[in-house]
PDB file of C-alpha atoms in Angstrom:
ATOM      1  CA  MET A   1    -131.140 -75.941 -13.949  1.00 62.00           C
ATOM      2  CA  LYS A   2    -131.620 -79.191 -16.027  1.00 73.00           C
ATOM      3  CA  ILE A   3    -130.489 -78.885 -19.754  1.00 76.00           C
ATOM      4  CA  SER A   4    -132.898 -80.731 -21.927  1.00 80.00           C
ATOM      5  CA  PRO A   5    -131.385 -83.297 -24.154  1.00 79.00           C
ATOM      6  CA  SER A   6    -132.512 -81.373 -27.468  1.00 81.00           C
ATOM      7  CA  LEU A   7    -130.371 -78.570 -26.132  1.00 85.00           C
ATOM      8  CA  LYS A   8    -127.482 -80.909 -25.113  1.00 85.00           C
ATOM      9  CA  LEU A   9    -127.672 -82.123 -28.469  1.00 86.00           C
ATOM     10  CA  VAL A  10    -127.248 -78.624 -30.249  1.00 85.00           C
ATOM     11  CA  LEU A  11    -124.680 -77.737 -27.738  1.00 89.00           C
ATOM     12  CA  ALA A  12    -122.660 -80.482 -28.823  1.00 88.00           C
ATOM     13  CA  THR A  13    -123.165 -80.042 -32.532  1.00 87.00           C
ATOM     14  CA  ALA A  14    -121.782 -76.131 -31.678  1.00 90.00           C
ATOM     15  CA  VAL A  15    -118.967 -77.342 -30.265  1.00 90.00           C
ATOM     16  CA  VAL A  16    -117.819 -79.815 -33.058  1.00 88.00           C
ATOM     17  CA  ILE A  17    -118.551 -76.810 -35.455  1.00 88.00           C
ATOM     18  CA  LEU A  18    -116.395 -74.304 -33.734  1.00 93.00           C
ATOM     19  CA  CYS A  19    -113.552 -76.888 -32.809  1.00 93.00           C
ATOM     20  CA  TRP A  20    -113.200 -77.733 -36.522  1.00 90.00           C
ATOM     21  CA  ALA A  21    -113.967 -74.126 -37.851  1.00 90.00           C
ATOM     22  CA  TYR A  22    -110.941 -73.184 -35.860  1.00 95.00           C
ATOM     23  CA  SER A  23    -108.613 -75.879 -37.118  1.00 94.00           C
ATOM     24  CA  PRO A  24    -107.370 -74.010 -40.232  1.00 93.00           C
ATOM     25  CA  VAL A  25    -106.929 -70.664 -38.266  1.00 95.00           C
ATOM     26  CA  GLY A  26    -104.682 -72.552 -35.970  1.00 96.00           C
ATOM     27  CA  ILE A  27    -102.859 -74.154 -38.256  1.00 96.00           C
ATOM     28  CA  HIS A  28    -102.372 -70.911 -40.198  1.00 95.00           C
ATOM     29  CA  ILE A  29    -100.686 -69.564 -36.519  1.00 96.00           C
ATOM     30  CA  GLY A  30     -99.031 -72.838 -35.826  1.00 97.00           C
ATOM     31  CA  LEU A  31     -97.236 -72.412 -39.301  1.00 96.00           C
ATOM     32  CA  GLU A  32     -95.624 -69.344 -38.022  1.00 95.00           C
ATOM     33  CA  GLY A  33     -93.263 -71.179 -35.747  1.00 96.00           C
ATOM     34  CA  TYR A  34     -93.222 -74.643 -36.746  1.00 98.00           C
ATOM     35  CA  SER A  35     -92.785 -76.472 -40.000  1.00 97.00           C
ATOM     36  CA  PRO A  36     -95.845 -78.434 -41.598  1.00 97.00           C
ATOM     37  CA  GLY A  37     -94.255 -81.737 -39.865  1.00 97.00           C
ATOM     38  CA  HIS A  38     -93.783 -80.549 -36.502  1.00 98.00           C
ATOM     39  CA  LEU A  39     -97.011 -78.991 -36.244  1.00 98.00           C
ATOM     40  CA  ALA A  40     -98.655 -82.018 -37.266  1.00 97.00           C
ATOM     41  CA  LEU A  41     -96.430 -84.014 -34.782  1.00 98.00           C
ATOM     42  CA  LEU A  42     -96.982 -81.722 -31.782  1.00 98.00           C
ATOM     43  CA  ARG A  43    -100.620 -81.370 -32.527  1.00 96.00           C
ATOM     44  CA  PHE A  44    -101.288 -84.817 -32.288  1.00 96.00           C
ATOM     45  CA  LEU A  45     -98.853 -85.542 -29.209  1.00 97.00           C
ATOM     46  CA  ILE A  46    -101.325 -83.092 -27.565  1.00 96.00           C
ATOM     47  CA  ALA A  47    -104.180 -84.888 -28.881  1.00 94.00           C
ATOM     48  CA  SER A  48    -102.724 -88.276 -27.641  1.00 95.00           C
ATOM     49  CA  VAL A  49    -102.068 -87.289 -24.388  1.00 95.00           C
ATOM     50  CA  PHE A  50    -105.828 -86.148 -24.137  1.00 93.00           C
ATOM     51  CA  MET A  51    -107.088 -89.491 -25.716  1.00 91.00           C
ATOM     52  CA  VAL A  52    -105.170 -91.433 -23.166  1.00 93.00           C
ATOM     53  CA  GLY A  53    -107.080 -89.744 -20.310  1.00 91.00           C
ATOM     54  CA  ILE A  54    -110.577 -90.283 -21.918  1.00 88.00           C
ATOM     55  CA  ALA A  55    -109.775 -94.009 -22.689  1.00 88.00           C
ATOM     56  CA  LEU A  56    -109.034 -94.430 -19.112  1.00 89.00           C
ATOM     57  CA  VAL A  57    -112.163 -92.704 -17.619  1.00 88.00           C
ATOM     58  CA  ALA A  58    -114.204 -94.124 -20.462  1.00 81.00           C
ATOM     59  CA  GLY A  59    -112.392 -97.840 -20.551  1.00 82.00           C
ATOM     60  CA  ILE A  60    -112.190 -98.380 -24.195  1.00 81.00           C
ATOM     61  CA  SER A  61    -111.592-102.116 -25.186  1.00 78.00           C
ATOM     62  CA  LEU A  62    -108.412-103.413 -26.580  1.00 80.00           C
ATOM     63  CA  PRO A  63    -108.291-104.140 -30.175  1.00 78.00           C
ATOM     64  CA  ARG A  64    -107.437-107.658 -31.335  1.00 79.00           C
ATOM     65  CA  TRP A  65    -104.106-108.076 -32.718  1.00 80.00           C
ATOM     66  CA  ARG A  66    -105.367-108.786 -36.311  1.00 82.00           C
ATOM     67  CA  ASP A  67    -107.021-105.340 -36.048  1.00 79.00           C
ATOM     68  CA  MET A  68    -103.599-103.332 -35.628  1.00 86.00           C
ATOM     69  CA  PRO A  69    -102.592-102.807 -39.081  1.00 88.00           C
ATOM     70  CA  TRP A  70    -105.905-101.715 -40.369  1.00 86.00           C
ATOM     71  CA  LEU A  71    -106.210 -99.106 -37.273  1.00 87.00           C
ATOM     72  CA  LEU A  72    -102.556 -97.992 -38.529  1.00 92.00           C
ATOM     73  CA  VAL A  73    -103.731 -97.584 -41.959  1.00 92.00           C
ATOM     74  CA  LEU A  74    -106.613 -95.710 -40.730  1.00 90.00           C
ATOM     75  CA  GLY A  75    -104.267 -93.576 -38.796  1.00 92.00           C
ATOM     76  CA  PHE A  76    -101.822 -92.931 -41.869  1.00 95.00           C
ATOM     77  CA  PHE A  77    -104.576 -91.441 -44.140  1.00 93.00           C
ATOM     78  CA  ALA A  78    -106.780 -89.685 -41.549  1.00 90.00           C
ATOM     79  CA  ILE A  79    -103.842 -88.211 -39.654  1.00 94.00           C
ATOM     80  CA  ALA A  80    -100.438 -88.536 -40.890  1.00 95.00           C
ATOM     81  CA  LEU A  81    -100.949 -87.962 -44.779  1.00 96.00           C
ATOM     82  CA  HIS A  82    -103.703 -85.718 -44.067  1.00 94.00           C
ATOM     83  CA  HIS A  83    -102.643 -83.444 -41.731  1.00 95.00           C
ATOM     84  CA  VAL A  84     -99.259 -82.778 -43.498  1.00 97.00           C
ATOM     85  CA  SER A  85    -100.800 -82.429 -46.657  1.00 95.00           C
ATOM     86  CA  LEU A  86    -103.337 -79.879 -44.842  1.00 94.00           C
ATOM     87  CA  ASN A  87    -100.238 -78.071 -43.205  1.00 96.00           C
ATOM     88  CA  TYR A  88     -97.887 -77.895 -46.581  1.00 94.00           C
ATOM     89  CA  GLY A  89    -101.213 -76.961 -48.794  1.00 91.00           C
ATOM     90  CA  GLN A  90    -101.904 -74.182 -45.899  1.00 91.00           C
ATOM     91  CA  GLN A  91     -98.815 -72.205 -46.649  1.00 90.00           C
ATOM     92  CA  GLY A  92     -99.897 -71.589 -50.038  1.00 84.00           C
ATOM     93  CA  LEU A  93    -103.703 -70.626 -49.499  1.00 86.00           C
ATOM     94  CA  SER A  94    -105.702 -68.583 -46.852  1.00 85.00           C
ATOM     95  CA  ALA A  95    -107.222 -70.304 -43.976  1.00 87.00           C
ATOM     96  CA  GLY A  96    -110.952 -69.700 -45.220  1.00 85.00           C
ATOM     97  CA  ALA A  97    -109.931 -71.406 -48.556  1.00 85.00           C
ATOM     98  CA  SER A  98    -108.356 -74.460 -46.934  1.00 86.00           C
ATOM     99  CA  SER A  99    -111.328 -74.921 -44.979  1.00 84.00           C
ATOM    100  CA  VAL A 100    -113.414 -75.024 -48.191  1.00 83.00           C
ATOM    101  CA  LEU A 101    -111.354 -77.702 -49.943  1.00 83.00           C
ATOM    102  CA  ALA A 102    -110.975 -79.569 -46.911  1.00 82.00           C
ATOM    103  CA  GLN A 103    -114.990 -80.480 -47.294  1.00 78.00           C
ATOM    104  CA  SER A 104    -114.554 -81.621 -50.600  1.00 77.00           C
ATOM    105  CA  ALA A 105    -113.506 -85.150 -49.166  1.00 76.00           C
ATOM    106  CA  PRO A 106    -117.083 -86.817 -50.268  1.00 75.00           C
ATOM    107  CA  ILE A 107    -116.070 -86.050 -53.871  1.00 79.00           C
ATOM    108  CA  PHE A 108    -113.038 -87.986 -53.632  1.00 80.00           C
ATOM    109  CA  SER A 109    -114.952 -90.730 -51.900  1.00 76.00           C
ATOM    110  CA  THR A 110    -117.352 -90.979 -54.683  1.00 79.00           C
ATOM    111  CA  LEU A 111    -114.324 -91.394 -57.217  1.00 81.00           C
ATOM    112  CA  ILE A 112    -112.480 -94.075 -54.851  1.00 80.00           C
ATOM    113  CA  ALA A 113    -115.716 -96.086 -54.489  1.00 76.00           C
ATOM    114  CA  PHE A 114    -116.273 -96.087 -58.321  1.00 79.00           C
ATOM    115  CA  PHE A 115    -112.779 -96.838 -59.402  1.00 81.00           C
ATOM    116  CA  TRP A 116    -111.415 -98.989 -56.864  1.00 78.00           C
ATOM    117  CA  LEU A 117    -114.478-100.720 -54.972  1.00 72.00           C
ATOM    118  CA  LYS A 118    -116.391-100.401 -58.402  1.00 77.00           C
ATOM    119  CA  GLU A 119    -119.685 -99.476 -56.709  1.00 77.00           C
ATOM    120  CA  PRO A 120    -122.074 -97.693 -59.127  1.00 80.00           C
ATOM    121  CA  VAL A 121    -122.549 -94.228 -59.541  1.00 76.00           C
ATOM    122  CA  SER A 122    -125.772 -92.258 -60.528  1.00 82.00           C
ATOM    123  CA  ALA A 123    -125.529 -89.672 -63.141  1.00 83.00           C
ATOM    124  CA  TRP A 124    -126.703 -87.251 -60.287  1.00 82.00           C
ATOM    125  CA  ARG A 125    -123.819 -88.043 -58.290  1.00 79.00           C
ATOM    126  CA  TRP A 126    -121.213 -87.887 -61.124  1.00 83.00           C
ATOM    127  CA  SER A 127    -122.632 -84.206 -62.113  1.00 86.00           C
ATOM    128  CA  CYS A 128    -122.156 -83.561 -58.313  1.00 82.00           C
ATOM    129  CA  VAL A 129    -118.487 -84.509 -58.576  1.00 82.00           C
ATOM    130  CA  VAL A 130    -117.784 -82.508 -61.483  1.00 84.00           C
ATOM    131  CA  LEU A 131    -119.554 -79.635 -60.250  1.00 85.00           C
ATOM    132  CA  GLY A 132    -117.786 -80.012 -57.076  1.00 82.00           C
ATOM    133  CA  LEU A 133    -114.399 -80.051 -58.837  1.00 81.00           C
ATOM    134  CA  VAL A 134    -115.243 -76.893 -60.591  1.00 85.00           C
ATOM    135  CA  GLY A 135    -115.882 -75.368 -57.441  1.00 82.00           C
ATOM    136  CA  ALA A 136    -112.472 -76.287 -55.796  1.00 80.00           C
ATOM    137  CA  LEU A 137    -110.678 -74.700 -59.001  1.00 79.00           C
ATOM    138  CA  LEU A 138    -112.827 -71.423 -58.322  1.00 82.00           C
ATOM    139  CA  VAL A 139    -111.686 -71.496 -54.579  1.00 82.00           C
ATOM    140  CA  VAL A 140    -108.198 -72.108 -55.785  1.00 75.00           C
ATOM    141  CA  VAL A 141    -108.257 -69.280 -58.347  1.00 78.00           C
ATOM    142  CA  GLY A 142    -110.231 -66.659 -56.335  1.00 76.00           C
ATOM    143  CA  ASP A 143    -108.045 -67.035 -53.323  1.00 72.00           C
ATOM    144  CA  ARG A 144    -104.944 -65.726 -54.771  1.00 66.00           C
ATOM    145  CA  GLY A 145    -105.945 -64.865 -58.308  1.00 61.00           C
ATOM    146  CA  LEU A 146    -105.037 -66.946 -61.349  1.00 53.00           C
ATOM    147  CA  GLY A 147    -101.358 -65.358 -61.470  1.00 51.00           C
ATOM    148  CA  SER A 148    -100.265 -65.961 -58.209  1.00 58.00           C
ATOM    149  CA  ILE A 149    -101.805 -69.655 -57.508  1.00 59.00           C
ATOM    150  CA  GLN A 150     -99.046 -71.598 -55.527  1.00 68.00           C
ATOM    151  CA  PRO A 151     -98.940 -75.106 -56.577  1.00 72.00           C
ATOM    152  CA  GLN A 152     -98.381 -76.136 -52.744  1.00 74.00           C
ATOM    153  CA  GLY A 153    -101.696 -75.094 -52.098  1.00 74.00           C
ATOM    154  CA  LEU A 154    -103.209 -77.932 -54.351  1.00 80.00           C
ATOM    155  CA  LEU A 155    -101.966 -80.178 -51.358  1.00 89.00           C
ATOM    156  CA  VAL A 156    -105.133 -79.549 -49.546  1.00 88.00           C
ATOM    157  CA  LEU A 157    -107.016 -81.483 -52.093  1.00 87.00           C
ATOM    158  CA  LEU A 158    -104.611 -84.206 -51.556  1.00 91.00           C
ATOM    159  CA  ALA A 159    -105.509 -84.148 -47.613  1.00 91.00           C
ATOM    160  CA  ALA A 160    -109.248 -84.042 -48.794  1.00 87.00           C
ATOM    161  CA  PHE A 161    -108.527 -87.194 -51.014  1.00 88.00           C
ATOM    162  CA  SER A 162    -106.497 -89.036 -48.094  1.00 90.00           C
ATOM    163  CA  TRP A 163    -109.711 -88.055 -45.735  1.00 86.00           C
ATOM    164  CA  GLY A 164    -112.072 -89.447 -48.849  1.00 83.00           C
ATOM    165  CA  LEU A 165    -109.987 -92.753 -48.731  1.00 86.00           C
ATOM    166  CA  TYR A 166    -109.971 -93.069 -44.795  1.00 84.00           C
ATOM    167  CA  PHE A 167    -113.499 -93.028 -45.131  1.00 78.00           C
ATOM    168  CA  VAL A 168    -113.933 -95.524 -47.454  1.00 78.00           C
ATOM    169  CA  LEU A 169    -111.606 -97.858 -45.659  1.00 80.00           C
ATOM    170  CA  GLN A 170    -113.544 -97.063 -42.602  1.00 75.00           C
ATOM    171  CA  ARG A 171    -116.602 -98.241 -43.760  1.00 69.00           C
ATOM    172  CA  ARG A 172    -114.779-101.546 -44.373  1.00 66.00           C
ATOM    173  CA  PHE A 173    -113.581-101.745 -40.690  1.00 65.00           C
ATOM    174  CA  SER A 174    -116.862-100.144 -39.196  1.00 59.00           C
ATOM    175  CA  GLY A 175    -118.665-102.341 -36.602  1.00 62.00           C
ATOM    176  CA  ARG A 176    -115.802-104.227 -35.083  1.00 68.00           C
ATOM    177  CA  HIS A 177    -114.949-101.222 -32.644  1.00 69.00           C
ATOM    178  CA  GLY A 178    -117.261 -98.524 -31.288  1.00 72.00           C
ATOM    179  CA  LEU A 179    -116.656 -94.929 -32.723  1.00 75.00           C
ATOM    180  CA  LEU A 180    -114.416 -93.627 -29.519  1.00 79.00           C
ATOM    181  CA  THR A 181    -112.406 -96.757 -29.639  1.00 82.00           C
ATOM    182  CA  THR A 182    -111.516 -96.548 -33.358  1.00 82.00           C
ATOM    183  CA  THR A 183    -110.972 -92.925 -32.852  1.00 84.00           C
ATOM    184  CA  CYS A 184    -108.379 -93.218 -30.043  1.00 88.00           C
ATOM    185  CA  TYR A 185    -106.536 -95.999 -31.792  1.00 89.00           C
ATOM    186  CA  MET A 186    -106.612 -94.289 -35.126  1.00 88.00           C
ATOM    187  CA  VAL A 187    -104.808 -91.027 -33.316  1.00 91.00           C
ATOM    188  CA  TRP A 188    -102.401 -92.989 -31.545  1.00 94.00           C
ATOM    189  CA  GLY A 189    -101.482 -94.838 -34.751  1.00 94.00           C
ATOM    190  CA  GLY A 190    -101.354 -91.729 -36.753  1.00 95.00           C
ATOM    191  CA  THR A 191     -99.444 -89.930 -33.981  1.00 96.00           C
ATOM    192  CA  LEU A 192     -96.773 -93.083 -34.043  1.00 96.00           C
ATOM    193  CA  LEU A 193     -96.235 -92.584 -37.659  1.00 97.00           C
ATOM    194  CA  LEU A 194     -95.696 -88.819 -37.536  1.00 98.00           C
ATOM    195  CA  MET A 195     -92.747 -89.490 -34.903  1.00 98.00           C
ATOM    196  CA  VAL A 196     -90.517 -89.225 -37.901  1.00 98.00           C
ATOM    197  CA  TYR A 197     -90.696 -85.541 -37.348  1.00 98.00           C
ATOM    198  CA  THR A 198     -89.372 -85.780 -33.920  1.00 97.00           C
ATOM    199  CA  PRO A 199     -85.982 -84.466 -34.529  1.00 97.00           C
ATOM    200  CA  GLY A 200     -86.102 -80.795 -34.186  1.00 96.00           C
ATOM    201  CA  LEU A 201     -89.708 -80.540 -32.631  1.00 97.00           C
ATOM    202  CA  ALA A 202     -88.165 -79.810 -29.023  1.00 96.00           C
ATOM    203  CA  GLN A 203     -85.990 -76.829 -30.324  1.00 96.00           C
ATOM    204  CA  ALA A 204     -88.803 -75.676 -32.429  1.00 96.00           C
ATOM    205  CA  ALA A 205     -91.363 -75.584 -29.120  1.00 96.00           C
ATOM    206  CA  VAL A 206     -88.553 -73.552 -27.367  1.00 96.00           C
ATOM    207  CA  GLN A 207     -87.982 -71.032 -30.290  1.00 96.00           C
ATOM    208  CA  ALA A 208     -91.770 -70.633 -30.953  1.00 96.00           C
ATOM    209  CA  SER A 209     -93.652 -67.542 -29.500  1.00 96.00           C
ATOM    210  CA  TRP A 210     -96.381 -68.180 -26.799  1.00 96.00           C
ATOM    211  CA  ARG A 211     -99.263 -66.841 -28.851  1.00 96.00           C
ATOM    212  CA  VAL A 212     -97.770 -69.791 -31.496  1.00 97.00           C
ATOM    213  CA  ASN A 213     -97.564 -72.444 -29.192  1.00 97.00           C
ATOM    214  CA  LEU A 214    -101.105 -71.597 -27.632  1.00 97.00           C
ATOM    215  CA  ALA A 215    -102.575 -72.042 -31.198  1.00 96.00           C
ATOM    216  CA  VAL A 216    -101.054 -75.320 -31.312  1.00 97.00           C
ATOM    217  CA  LEU A 217    -102.347 -76.387 -27.846  1.00 97.00           C
ATOM    218  CA  LEU A 218    -105.762 -75.332 -28.750  1.00 96.00           C
ATOM    219  CA  LEU A 219    -105.469 -77.570 -32.345  1.00 96.00           C
ATOM    220  CA  GLY A 220    -104.448 -80.412 -30.160  1.00 95.00           C
ATOM    221  CA  LEU A 221    -107.214 -80.168 -27.452  1.00 94.00           C
ATOM    222  CA  PHE A 222    -110.132 -78.948 -29.321  1.00 94.00           C
ATOM    223  CA  PRO A 223    -110.267 -79.953 -33.312  1.00 92.00           C
ATOM    224  CA  SER A 224    -108.069 -83.214 -32.876  1.00 87.00           C
ATOM    225  CA  ALA A 225    -109.874 -84.498 -29.665  1.00 87.00           C
ATOM    226  CA  LEU A 226    -112.733 -82.859 -27.809  1.00 88.00           C
ATOM    227  CA  ALA A 227    -114.615 -82.252 -31.087  1.00 86.00           C
ATOM    228  CA  TYR A 228    -114.655 -86.263 -31.723  1.00 78.00           C
ATOM    229  CA  LEU A 229    -116.125 -86.526 -28.288  1.00 81.00           C
ATOM    230  CA  ALA A 230    -118.911 -84.062 -29.066  1.00 84.00           C
ATOM    231  CA  TRP A 231    -119.225 -85.841 -32.576  1.00 79.00           C
ATOM    232  CA  ALA A 232    -119.672 -89.253 -30.862  1.00 75.00           C
ATOM    233  CA  TYR A 233    -122.405 -87.853 -28.671  1.00 80.00           C
ATOM    234  CA  VAL A 234    -124.202 -86.324 -31.517  1.00 82.00           C
ATOM    235  CA  LEU A 235    -123.891 -89.476 -33.667  1.00 74.00           C
ATOM    236  CA  ALA A 236    -125.249 -91.419 -30.817  1.00 74.00           C
ATOM    237  CA  ARG A 237    -128.483 -89.841 -30.852  1.00 78.00           C
ATOM    238  CA  VAL A 238    -128.937 -88.613 -34.467  1.00 73.00           C
ATOM    239  CA  GLU A 239    -128.610 -90.254 -37.483  1.00 66.00           C
ATOM    240  CA  VAL A 240    -125.232 -89.708 -39.566  1.00 62.00           C
ATOM    241  CA  SER A 241    -127.458 -87.988 -42.506  1.00 58.00           C
ATOM    242  CA  ARG A 242    -128.742 -85.511 -40.581  1.00 66.00           C
ATOM    243  CA  ALA A 243    -125.901 -84.805 -38.401  1.00 67.00           C
ATOM    244  CA  SER A 244    -123.639 -84.035 -41.305  1.00 67.00           C
ATOM    245  CA  ILE A 245    -126.023 -81.339 -42.448  1.00 68.00           C
ATOM    246  CA  ALA A 246    -124.547 -79.365 -39.794  1.00 73.00           C
ATOM    247  CA  MET A 247    -120.948 -79.777 -41.027  1.00 75.00           C
ATOM    248  CA  TYR A 248    -121.635 -77.399 -44.015  1.00 76.00           C
ATOM    249  CA  LEU A 249    -121.380 -74.497 -41.331  1.00 82.00           C
ATOM    250  CA  ILE A 250    -118.052 -75.452 -40.636  1.00 84.00           C
ATOM    251  CA  PRO A 251    -116.407 -73.218 -43.604  1.00 85.00           C
ATOM    252  CA  PRO A 252    -118.661 -70.199 -43.032  1.00 87.00           C
ATOM    253  CA  VAL A 253    -117.656 -70.205 -39.517  1.00 88.00           C
ATOM    254  CA  ALA A 254    -114.224 -70.720 -40.507  1.00 88.00           C
ATOM    255  CA  MET A 255    -113.959 -67.795 -42.951  1.00 87.00           C
ATOM    256  CA  LEU A 256    -115.536 -65.903 -40.140  1.00 89.00           C
ATOM    257  CA  LEU A 257    -113.041 -66.627 -37.543  1.00 91.00           C
ATOM    258  CA  ALA A 258    -110.318 -66.259 -40.163  1.00 90.00           C
ATOM    259  CA  ALA A 259    -111.491 -62.598 -40.694  1.00 89.00           C
ATOM    260  CA  ILE A 260    -111.650 -61.688 -36.940  1.00 92.00           C
ATOM    261  CA  VAL A 261    -108.622 -63.391 -35.891  1.00 92.00           C
ATOM    262  CA  LEU A 262    -105.973 -63.300 -38.846  1.00 91.00           C
ATOM    263  CA  GLY A 263    -107.527 -60.255 -40.620  1.00 90.00           C
ATOM    264  CA  GLU A 264    -108.199 -62.352 -44.014  1.00 85.00           C
ATOM    265  CA  THR A 265    -110.428 -60.582 -46.470  1.00 82.00           C
ATOM    266  CA  LEU A 266    -113.469 -62.676 -47.741  1.00 78.00           C
ATOM    267  CA  ARG A 267    -112.773 -62.916 -51.540  1.00 80.00           C
ATOM    268  CA  SER A 268    -115.802 -63.334 -53.890  1.00 80.00           C
ATOM    269  CA  GLY A 269    -114.234 -65.965 -55.779  1.00 81.00           C
ATOM    270  CA  VAL A 270    -113.580 -67.907 -52.823  1.00 81.00           C
ATOM    271  CA  VAL A 271    -117.069 -67.252 -51.552  1.00 84.00           C
ATOM    272  CA  LEU A 272    -118.684 -68.277 -54.895  1.00 86.00           C
ATOM    273  CA  GLY A 273    -116.448 -71.503 -55.253  1.00 82.00           C
ATOM    274  CA  ALA A 274    -117.252 -72.334 -51.676  1.00 81.00           C
ATOM    275  CA  ALA A 275    -121.045 -72.230 -52.537  1.00 86.00           C
ATOM    276  CA  VAL A 276    -120.246 -74.355 -55.321  1.00 86.00           C
ATOM    277  CA  VAL A 277    -118.275 -77.060 -53.248  1.00 81.00           C
ATOM    278  CA  LEU A 278    -120.583 -77.335 -50.383  1.00 80.00           C
ATOM    279  CA  GLY A 279    -123.744 -77.487 -52.634  1.00 84.00           C
ATOM    280  CA  SER A 280    -122.041 -80.150 -54.842  1.00 82.00           C
ATOM    281  CA  VAL A 281    -121.704 -82.384 -51.573  1.00 76.00           C
ATOM    282  CA  MET A 282    -125.124 -81.307 -50.058  1.00 77.00           C
ATOM    283  CA  ALA A 283    -126.614 -82.559 -53.409  1.00 80.00           C
ATOM    284  CA  MET A 284    -124.926 -85.721 -52.836  1.00 74.00           C
ATOM    285  CA  GLN A 285    -126.790 -86.669 -49.506  1.00 68.00           C
ATOM    286  CA  LEU A 286    -130.194 -85.246 -50.747  1.00 69.00           C
ATOM    287  CA  GLU A 287    -129.730 -87.929 -53.725  1.00 65.00           C
ATOM    288  CA  GLY A 288    -129.423 -90.703 -50.946  1.00 56.00           C
ATOM    289  CA  ARG A 289    -132.518 -89.089 -48.841  1.00 54.00           C
ATOM    290  CA  PHE A 290    -134.959 -88.116 -51.664  1.00 51.00           C
ATOM    291  CA  GLY A 291    -133.586 -89.419 -55.005  1.00 49.00           C
ATOM    292  CA  LYS A 292    -135.353 -92.201 -56.880  1.00 45.00           C
ATOM    293  CA  ASN A 293    -132.950 -94.603 -55.906  1.00 45.00           C
ATOM    294  CA  ALA A 294    -133.785 -95.283 -52.559  1.00 39.00           C
ATOM    295  CA  SER A 295    -131.068 -97.879 -51.932  1.00 39.00           C
ATOM    296  CA  ALA A 296    -128.132 -95.428 -53.007  1.00 41.00           C
ATOM    297  CA  ARG A 297    -125.389 -95.009 -50.432  1.00 43.00           C
ATOM    298  CA  VAL A 298    -124.946 -91.599 -48.876  1.00 42.00           C
ATOM    299  CA  MET A 299    -121.403 -90.965 -48.127  1.00 44.00           C
ATOM    300  CA  ASN A 300    -121.671 -89.062 -45.309  1.00 49.00           C
ATOM    301  CA  ASP A 301    -118.064 -88.318 -44.291  1.00 53.00           C
ATOM    302  CA  GLU A 302    -117.365 -86.809 -40.984  1.00 53.00           C
ATOM    303  CA  ALA A 303    -115.371 -83.440 -41.121  1.00 58.00           C
ATOM    304  CA  PRO A 304    -111.491 -83.687 -40.891  1.00 62.00           C
ATOM    305  CA  VAL A 305    -110.023 -83.304 -37.505  1.00 58.00           C
TER     306      VAL A 305
END
C-alpha cells in the first residue's frame, strides 16, 4: 500500500513528538545509574555512532575548516552545556515539569536577541517574555511546593537558555550547510566536548541495571538522532512556523509518558504553569504570523534534543 505524502508528514511529526517527549522520561531513568555528566556523554556517544551511519548513507558534505570553530560552539551550547544542565536540573524536578521548562527556550532567545544583538522587541513580545517567566516560576513552585524547591532544578532554565543561545547563533550560521550536515557535525562536536566525563563511564555502564542502560540506549537513538532526521524531513516540506506548532504537544505527551512509565502525578500548579509558558511562546509566533508588524521575526526554536 502506497502511503500518501500527507500521511508521511503526519507520521514524521508524530515520531518527532514522541521521541522528544520521551527524553525527560529517559533522563529520569538514566539518572538512576549514571551521573549527569556520564549520562550526557553515553547518550551522545550512541547518537554519534548512529549519525556516522546516516552520514555515510546520505553522503553529507565536509565542512570548511573556518566553519569548524562555529560547529564546536554550536555543539557546546546545543549538546554539552544544554544536556549536562538538563540532567543536573532534572535531579530536582519531575520529568513533566522539566519538559515544560525546556520549552521556554524561545523566551531566552528573545532576551538574547534584544540585549546582545540589539534587535527590536515589541511590547507584545515583552509581555510574552514576562508571562513566560511567570509560568516557569509556577512550574517550579507547583512541582515540589514552595518549601521544597531544590535549587538544582533551576538548572533546567540554564539548559533552556543554552538552547535559546544556540538558536540565535545557529541563525547566523544557517545557509552554509544543510540541516542534516549541521546536525551531524554539531552532535559530533558536542560529544567531543563531553569526553571530559570519560573517566568512570565504563564502570558506571557495567554497574547500571539493564533497565537503565536500555533507557540510555533509547535516549541516544531516538531523541538524539532519529528525531532530528524526522524533523529534517518535516522542515523540508512545511514552513518552520507551521511545523513548530506541533512542538507544543511535547510537554503534554511527556507528562502522560511520565505518569505511565514513572508513576508521576500531574500537579495542578505544573499544569497551570505549563499552560502559561506554552501560551506565551505560542503568542510570540502569532505576532509574527498575524501581528501588525509583518516584518517581525519569529523565533521558531526547534525543541531540545
